Amino acid sequence: FPSHDKQPVRGFYDPWTRAESDALRAELYRQVAERSKSETPPYDPSDQMAGYRVLTEFGDPFGSLDDVDEFIVQQTLKALFSKDEDLRSPLDREQAALDSFLKAEETCRKVNEDLSGPRLLHNGEAGRILFYARQKIGLVLGRAPSLSELFPLFGPGAATSCRNRTTARWKLSSVPSTSEGALKFVPELKAIFPGWLNDRDVVVEPAEISFVPKNYKTHRSICIEPLLNGFVQKGIGTFMKQKLLVSGVDLYNQGHNRERACIGSRDGTYATIDLERASDSVAAMLVLDLLPIDWVELLDVWRSPAVYFRKQNEIRVLEKFSSQGNAFTFELESMIFYGLAYGVAKTYGIPFDVTVYGDDIVCNSDLAGPLMEWLPQFGFFPNMDKSYSKGPFRESCGGDFVNGLDVRPYYLKSRFSYAQVVVFYNFLMRKEHFDPGRKLRDRLLNSLPEKYRLYGPDGFGDGHLISKSQSFDYLKPHKRKHGWAGYTFSTYVQIPYRDETAAEGDLLLPGILVGINIGTGIPWQSIWY
């Protein structure tokens, strides 16, 4: 792999070959494994299945929580492989994702039956939980907005009629598509956006299931929504997010959950709960039972009730209300978990101290047990491998903590590039307990040509190596002759590709962006290209 200046110097952001990347990974793995107090699986980069075997042969790292250093070592070794997009695996990850999707559908079917029949309705405690949850959700949401009160927005993903170029200008150039249920509201949408939609024919299409990489075990299933559905869903989601924020639930910031997870790992005040397949497990009848009827009507119009399975060439009506890919699913599931947690707390007379971020729930420890017992009754199953109410470990929203110490490892998700070497190096500079003795940092530095060894302070991105030197010799005086007392340092910044090909949507975009910017505060430059 690249290790000295005699080799051709490629671009800072250019990915290495698979062989070069695996060679560096093998050296890092060996150096970390040398610190382990237990036997670690061997890794031979010439074996295409070696990474998969490393992951499957590892024992339970949580058995070493009494030794934090050993826990860090084992988590670091696994993180070198577990989210690698190129990892060779004997598993059919797409099939695993499809099986998970269908399993969630079966769960939703049972919940729909239970909420339509006597089992839950005749259960006094369940009825009280649902009543209090409904009450809390109604107070948070208030009256449902009309279409004219929303600020619709194009998300970054594909739509059924816009697959390749997916920015706003290309979506405005595409054929408007919608679900059958939303078709009757297209005239109202045309009245709001006449310049865009008045002269266009709208086609009716179902959502389509697709798959994206997740980890070495499975892909993630998402549903690609019709263009107009996704546009309005984004506006609904933003409206719900703002309603939740007023009520103290901040879906703009994952940091609150991480902070509370850190506190919980120190003193046990908080428990962290992670749910399996949560985004695919929001049953249709549960939404009907918990949300005010005007909100149910609004969400039901703009969701996709059916999904096209391309491989099977069939359309299936969904048992779930919405899935991953629907632009308001994140806010909807957050709202439902918040409401159900309130219902459980109120029913059992337990203090209510809860923050949610999608399916990441952090609550007071007294509430965790009853909440985890009741969530499966409504179709949500806690992931017991990632939910913690006892012991020194807590995990939420990308934050892993043992007794207050950040033990979240660096996940190598793609092949190395010089840029990724710098990112990994900086991670170790920020979390030096992952690299006692600097062996990993020295190895990473050795793979970086002199040309790319730029140093600078922390807090300005990862286009340079973080320096903790007190000499600040990387700083250069700036405009001292003009009376300024500033300094500069050099760093690399990735410039995004700008597709300036002329598109029909170019003329329409400014009018759309005026409303987007006023209603959401999102800068128009971020979605132009």
XYZ file of C-alpha atoms in Angstrom:
529
model
C 0.000 0.000 0.000
C 1.157 3.624 -0.443
C 3.921 4.202 2.112
C 6.596 6.481 0.639
C 7.037 9.333 -1.748
C 8.689 7.249 -4.496
C 5.279 5.833 -5.399
C 2.936 7.925 -7.573
C 0.930 10.295 -5.432
C -2.752 9.970 -6.175
C -5.411 12.511 -5.252
C -6.219 13.155 -1.622
C -9.748 11.776 -1.977
C -9.037 8.995 -4.500
C -9.803 5.516 -3.095
C -7.020 2.968 -2.955
C -7.292 -0.444 -4.552
C -8.908 -3.194 -2.506
C -5.531 -4.902 -2.007
C -3.832 -1.710 -0.774
C -6.681 -0.929 1.587
C -6.781 -4.456 2.997
C -3.027 -4.436 3.532
C -3.217 -1.352 5.733
C -6.283 -2.738 7.511
C -4.318 -5.941 8.243
C -1.458 -3.979 9.842
C -3.851 -1.959 11.980
C -5.699 -5.134 12.971
C -2.449 -6.805 14.001
C -1.330 -3.844 16.100
C -4.668 -3.644 17.922
C -4.821 -7.441 18.397
C -1.402 -7.347 20.094
C -3.011 -5.340 22.914
C -5.754 -7.919 23.479
C -5.636 -10.078 26.608
C -7.658 -12.794 24.916
C -7.222 -14.770 21.699
C -8.422 -12.894 18.626
C -9.435 -14.377 15.259
C -6.678 -14.248 12.624
C -7.010 -11.959 9.633
C -5.352 -12.766 6.323
C -6.073 -10.052 3.711
C -5.391 -12.511 0.886
C -8.455 -14.485 1.986
C -11.552 -12.787 0.574
C -13.761 -14.160 3.373
C -11.354 -13.332 6.197
C -13.208 -10.211 7.331
C -16.487 -12.072 7.605
C -14.837 -14.841 9.624
C -13.302 -12.306 11.999
C -16.749 -10.941 12.774
C -18.439 -14.304 13.204
C -15.671 -15.792 15.366
C -15.590 -12.951 17.877
C -17.032 -13.626 21.310
C -19.267 -11.286 23.269
C -17.265 -8.073 23.932
C -19.657 -7.101 26.727
C -18.222 -9.910 28.803
C -15.166 -7.686 29.192
C -16.912 -4.567 30.484
C -15.055 -4.904 33.767
C -11.880 -4.287 31.723
C -12.535 -1.169 29.617
C -9.226 -1.404 27.755
C -10.039 -4.932 26.574
C -13.545 -3.847 25.608
C -12.091 -1.017 23.491
C -9.689 -3.412 21.787
C -12.434 -5.857 20.821
C -14.782 -3.124 19.624
C -11.985 -1.580 17.537
C -11.156 -4.880 15.873
C -14.777 -5.525 14.934
C -15.271 -1.948 13.692
C -12.570 -2.459 11.062
C -14.965 -4.839 9.260
C -18.570 -4.680 10.478
C -19.739 -1.789 8.262
C -17.363 -2.254 5.346
C -19.362 -1.864 2.129
C -16.884 -4.115 0.249
C -16.901 -6.946 2.788
C -17.213 -10.383 1.178
C -19.983 -12.354 2.860
C -21.701 -15.700 2.172
C -24.973 -14.168 3.275
C -27.581 -12.893 0.840
C -27.915 -9.496 2.478
C -30.664 -8.320 0.163
C -32.728 -11.392 0.970
C -32.075 -10.849 4.678
C -33.405 -7.292 4.337
C -36.465 -8.520 2.448
C -37.119 -11.178 5.099
C -36.893 -8.506 7.792
C -39.324 -6.287 5.871
C -41.830 -9.134 5.540
C -41.386 -10.093 9.191
C -42.253 -6.514 10.153
C -45.309 -6.767 7.893
C -46.477 -9.847 9.776
C -45.974 -8.043 13.086
C -48.022 -5.105 11.819
C -50.764 -7.467 10.641
C -51.076 -8.928 14.142
C -51.156 -5.477 15.744
C -53.824 -4.378 13.267
C -55.900 -7.421 14.213
C -55.388 -6.844 17.928
C -56.411 -3.199 17.716
C -59.435 -4.109 15.599
C -60.532 -6.927 17.926
C -61.043 -7.583 21.612
C -57.548 -8.580 22.800
C -56.103 -5.125 23.448
C -59.399 -3.282 23.637
C -60.508 -5.432 26.594
C -57.157 -5.139 28.341
C -57.601 -2.399 30.944
C -53.914 -1.482 31.197
C -53.484 -1.428 27.423
C -56.524 0.794 27.093
C -55.140 3.243 29.648
C -51.724 3.330 27.980
C -53.316 4.059 24.607
C -55.605 6.684 26.129
C -52.776 8.604 27.781
C -50.554 8.231 24.703
C -53.361 9.560 22.503
C -53.840 12.464 24.895
C -50.142 13.393 24.862
C -49.824 13.094 21.072
C -52.938 15.227 20.551
C -51.514 17.954 22.789
C -48.210 17.924 20.924
C -49.647 17.936 17.408
C -52.654 20.222 17.754
C -54.626 20.873 14.579
C -53.442 19.296 11.334
C -52.155 21.816 8.777
C -53.636 22.377 5.348
C -51.475 21.921 2.254
C -51.053 25.686 1.973
C -49.605 25.816 5.521
C -46.870 23.303 4.759
C -43.441 24.003 3.314
C -42.869 20.969 1.059
C -39.308 20.047 0.258
C -37.464 17.675 -2.026
C -35.317 15.194 -0.140
C -31.985 13.926 -1.481
C -33.206 10.441 -2.414
C -34.734 8.971 -5.546
C -38.404 9.119 -6.479
C -40.283 6.597 -8.619
C -40.131 8.957 -11.609
C -36.655 10.393 -10.877
C -33.988 7.736 -10.245
C -30.548 8.921 -11.314
C -30.187 12.666 -10.918
C -32.162 13.323 -7.734
C -31.561 16.958 -6.803
C -34.435 19.453 -6.833
C -33.774 20.844 -10.307
C -34.002 17.384 -11.857
C -37.064 16.417 -9.854
C -38.779 19.536 -11.124
C -37.854 18.378 -14.632
C -39.320 14.895 -14.087
C -42.815 13.569 -14.623
C -44.837 14.290 -11.446
C -45.958 10.986 -9.917
C -48.295 10.306 -7.039
C -50.075 7.510 -5.221
C -53.688 6.795 -6.101
C -54.966 8.153 -2.779
C -53.237 11.510 -3.243
C -54.409 12.013 -6.824
C -57.596 13.834 -5.788
C -55.487 16.452 -3.965
C -53.290 17.206 -6.970
C -55.570 20.134 -8.061
C -54.981 21.755 -4.667
C -51.248 21.216 -5.053
C -51.404 22.717 -8.560
C -53.075 25.818 -7.142
C -50.139 26.256 -4.737
C -47.444 25.555 -7.369
C -49.087 26.583 -10.647
C -45.897 27.364 -12.531
C -44.632 23.852 -11.942
C -47.689 21.595 -12.102
C -50.427 23.327 -14.115
C -49.317 22.129 -17.545
C -48.098 18.705 -16.462
C -49.765 15.329 -16.552
C -49.529 13.490 -13.240
C -49.024 9.715 -13.304
C -50.173 7.300 -10.601
C -47.480 4.930 -9.301
C -47.011 2.765 -6.212
C -43.921 3.069 -4.050
C -41.160 0.588 -4.885
C -39.018 -1.375 -2.465
C -35.257 -1.052 -2.808
C -32.178 -1.958 -0.761
C -29.069 -0.087 0.380
C -25.988 -1.360 2.292
C -26.253 -1.487 6.104
C -23.770 -3.951 7.615
C -22.159 -7.347 7.036
C -25.371 -9.188 7.984
C -28.046 -7.360 6.044
C -28.956 -4.521 3.738
C -31.535 -1.880 4.643
C -34.896 -1.897 2.899
C -36.310 1.453 1.790
C -39.396 2.364 -0.198
C -38.905 4.784 -3.076
C -41.906 7.118 -2.997
C -43.760 8.823 -5.867
C -42.397 12.314 -6.530
C -45.314 14.389 -5.220
C -45.823 12.136 -2.207
C -42.216 12.561 -1.122
C -42.401 16.317 -1.711
C -45.416 16.762 0.576
C -44.250 14.126 3.083
C -41.127 16.188 3.687
C -43.268 19.213 4.479
C -45.433 17.189 6.859
C -42.348 15.784 8.574
C -40.888 19.263 9.054
C -44.194 20.483 10.519
C -44.289 17.545 12.963
C -40.657 18.084 13.893
C -41.350 21.707 14.786
C -44.385 20.681 16.867
C -42.252 18.182 18.767
C -39.545 20.783 19.331
C -42.032 23.116 21.001
C -42.910 20.234 23.341
C -39.272 19.612 24.244
C -38.452 16.794 21.804
C -35.555 17.968 19.635
C -35.263 15.882 16.472
C -32.772 18.364 15.037
C -30.059 17.281 17.475
C -28.908 13.761 18.393
C -26.604 15.233 21.023
C -29.274 15.263 23.741
C -29.602 11.480 23.600
C -25.840 11.016 23.598
C -25.423 13.285 26.629
C -28.105 11.405 28.555
C -26.580 8.058 27.565
C -23.243 9.265 28.948
C -24.897 10.283 32.223
C -26.723 6.955 32.423
C -23.469 5.030 32.007
C -22.003 6.889 34.973
C -24.799 6.773 37.524
C -27.583 4.604 36.105
C -30.025 7.521 35.912
C -31.039 6.770 32.355
C -31.597 3.644 30.295
C -31.160 3.431 26.522
C -33.579 1.419 24.371
C -33.031 0.451 20.744
C -35.805 -1.180 18.703
C -35.625 -3.800 15.952
C -37.127 -2.889 12.580
C -38.868 0.072 14.225
C -39.330 2.143 11.073
C -41.037 -0.808 9.366
C -43.192 -1.720 12.369
C -45.587 1.233 12.669
C -48.901 -0.580 12.178
C -51.677 1.249 10.340
C -54.269 0.692 13.092
C -51.887 2.007 15.750
C -51.616 5.332 13.913
C -55.399 5.428 13.543
C -55.772 4.753 17.272
C -53.191 7.253 18.531
C -53.292 10.316 16.262
C -56.095 12.899 15.993
C -58.404 12.056 13.112
C -57.492 15.133 11.061
C -53.834 14.119 11.266
C -54.673 10.536 10.314
C -56.501 11.805 7.242
C -53.600 14.059 6.218
C -50.944 11.361 6.655
C -53.093 8.679 5.058
C -53.583 10.744 1.896
C -49.861 11.279 1.313
C -48.477 7.897 2.390
C -48.068 5.033 -0.067
C -50.372 2.189 1.002
C -48.939 -0.251 -1.546
C -45.413 -1.204 -2.612
C -44.124 -2.690 -5.862
C -41.686 -5.605 -5.540
C -39.741 -5.539 -8.795
C -38.108 -8.974 -8.517
C -41.432 -10.655 -7.787
C -43.272 -8.345 -10.194
C -46.119 -7.813 -7.753
C -47.749 -5.031 -5.781
C -48.526 -5.624 -2.116
C -50.824 -3.590 0.109
C -48.919 -2.751 3.287
C -49.927 -3.610 6.848
C -47.580 -0.891 8.100
C -48.676 2.725 7.910
C -45.401 3.978 6.451
C -41.904 2.667 5.928
C -38.322 3.816 5.615
C -38.257 6.058 2.578
C -41.429 7.884 3.561
C -40.274 11.377 4.511
C -42.423 11.651 7.643
C -41.790 8.139 9.067
C -38.933 9.363 11.282
C -41.070 12.054 12.910
C -44.117 9.786 13.127
C -42.277 6.957 14.879
C -40.602 9.438 17.245
C -44.025 10.847 18.114
C -45.503 7.393 18.728
C -42.636 6.211 20.964
C -42.823 9.435 22.945
C -46.575 9.017 23.369
C -46.404 5.340 24.347
C -43.653 6.068 26.885
C -45.877 8.753 28.388
C -48.816 6.319 28.444
C -46.807 3.656 30.284
C -45.421 6.206 32.781
C -48.877 7.637 33.473
C -50.515 4.203 33.828
C -47.963 2.961 36.376
C -47.376 6.257 38.169
C -43.711 6.392 37.140
C -41.885 9.715 36.579
C -41.712 10.594 32.889
C -38.291 11.699 31.646
C -37.916 10.668 28.000
C -36.074 11.848 24.894
C -36.503 10.125 21.545
C -34.705 10.290 18.230
C -36.410 7.911 15.833
C -36.142 4.477 17.404
C -33.460 5.603 19.885
C -35.165 6.066 23.256
C -33.511 7.353 26.418
C -35.672 7.269 29.546
C -35.378 7.264 33.308
C -34.337 3.796 34.475
C -37.530 3.183 36.471
C -39.544 3.497 33.270
C -37.327 1.256 31.124
C -38.584 -2.108 32.414
C -42.346 -1.470 32.036
C -41.809 0.287 28.706
C -39.833 -2.610 27.232
C -42.530 -5.008 28.450
C -45.316 -3.071 26.753
C -43.681 -2.012 23.484
C -43.971 -5.528 21.935
C -47.743 -5.379 22.518
C -47.835 -2.579 19.961
C -45.439 -4.219 17.510
C -42.103 -2.798 18.678
C -39.481 -5.239 19.913
C -36.487 -3.954 21.894
C -33.138 -5.080 20.535
C -31.801 -6.644 23.717
C -28.247 -6.564 22.334
C -28.447 -2.775 22.072
C -30.734 -1.830 24.991
C -29.217 -1.111 28.396
C -30.783 -0.315 31.747
C -28.221 -1.905 34.084
C -24.459 -1.966 34.252
C -21.921 0.666 33.143
C -22.670 0.672 29.390
C -25.142 2.869 27.459
C -25.574 3.383 23.703
C -27.709 5.917 21.840
C -27.503 7.901 18.602
C -23.961 6.889 17.773
C -22.673 7.426 21.306
C -21.230 4.447 23.241
C -20.187 4.999 26.842
C -18.711 2.941 29.685
C -18.769 4.780 33.012
C -18.868 8.069 31.109
C -15.933 7.191 28.807
C -16.589 7.441 25.074
C -15.876 3.971 23.672
C -17.402 4.403 20.205
C -14.803 2.991 17.764
C -13.937 4.213 14.289
C -15.969 2.303 11.690
C -14.094 1.724 8.454
C -16.974 1.841 5.946
C -15.108 1.933 2.648
C -11.679 1.554 1.131
C -8.919 3.747 2.420
C -7.987 6.987 0.708
C -5.490 9.530 1.928
C -8.451 11.550 3.179
C -9.726 8.589 5.186
C -6.279 8.015 6.644
C -6.394 11.587 7.948
C -9.932 11.101 9.315
C -8.871 7.928 11.151
C -5.760 9.657 12.488
C -7.808 12.584 13.767
C -10.287 10.226 15.409
C -7.403 8.736 17.383
C -6.145 12.203 18.281
C -9.546 13.049 19.720
C -9.855 9.683 21.504
C -6.305 8.877 22.509
C -7.444 6.035 24.785
C -8.021 4.039 21.571
C -4.316 4.285 20.689
C -2.047 4.188 23.741
C 1.533 4.430 22.620
C 0.573 6.017 19.264
C 1.289 2.840 17.257
C -1.829 3.184 15.125
C -1.272 6.864 14.477
C 2.325 6.281 13.527
C 1.308 3.557 11.073
C -1.364 5.784 9.529
C 1.082 8.666 9.283
C 3.613 6.423 7.547
C 1.072 5.682 4.798
C 0.558 9.393 4.124
C 2.889 11.106 1.615
C 4.624 14.253 2.807
C 2.518 16.292 0.403
C -0.611 15.502 2.406
C 0.818 15.937 5.895
C -0.789 19.240 6.652
C -1.283 20.154 10.311
C -3.796 22.418 11.955
C -6.034 22.899 15.002
C -9.088 20.794 15.812
C -12.525 22.150 14.981
C -11.946 22.937 11.299
C -12.810 19.631 9.679
C -10.619 16.695 8.706
C -8.734 18.080 5.698
C -5.581 18.219 7.805
C -3.930 16.340 10.657
C -4.846 17.575 14.117
C -1.861 19.005 15.956
C -1.729 19.462 19.720
C 1.651 21.152 19.589
C 1.885 24.276 21.713
C 4.322 25.846 19.258
C 1.592 26.402 16.643
C 4.282 26.306 13.969
C 1.651 25.432 11.343
C 0.130 28.920 11.644
C 1.141 31.673 9.230
C 0.661 35.392 9.981
C -2.073 36.905 7.858
C -2.146 40.538 6.681
C -0.068 41.880 9.572
C 0.998 44.814 7.414
C -2.656 45.859 7.187
C -3.123 45.865 10.946
C -4.730 42.424 11.199
C -3.674 39.999 13.933
C -4.925 36.859 12.205
C -3.299 33.582 11.204
C -3.977 31.013 8.497
C -3.210 27.318 8.051
C -3.584 24.986 5.081
C -6.233 22.286 4.814
C -7.947 20.221 2.113
C -11.609 20.814 1.377
C -13.646 18.531 -0.837
C -15.442 20.515 -3.528
C -18.772 18.967 -4.513
C -19.445 18.178 -8.120
C -21.716 20.751 -9.711
C -23.941 19.397 -12.451
C -24.578 22.502 -14.526
C -26.282 20.716 -17.388
C -29.304 22.760 -18.415
C -32.564 21.337 -17.040
C -36.197 22.310 -17.421
C -36.448 22.654 -13.650
C -33.893 25.489 -13.573
C -36.592 28.051 -14.373
C -38.933 26.637 -11.737
C -36.503 26.179 -8.875
C -36.226 29.800 -7.616
C -39.978 30.029 -7.041
C -39.975 26.745 -5.098
C -36.925 27.749 -3.068
C -38.455 30.984 -1.806
C -41.005 29.028 0.187
C -38.497 26.407 1.278
C -36.030 28.941 2.650
C -38.631 30.984 4.499
C -40.341 27.978 6.050
C -37.389 25.801 6.991
C -34.276 27.946 7.093
C -32.547 25.531 4.681
C -30.134 27.427 2.416
C -31.116 27.092 -1.220
C -27.533 26.422 -2.288
C -27.604 23.073 -0.478
C -30.238 21.603 -2.786
C -29.696 23.487 -6.062
C -27.254 20.990 -7.558
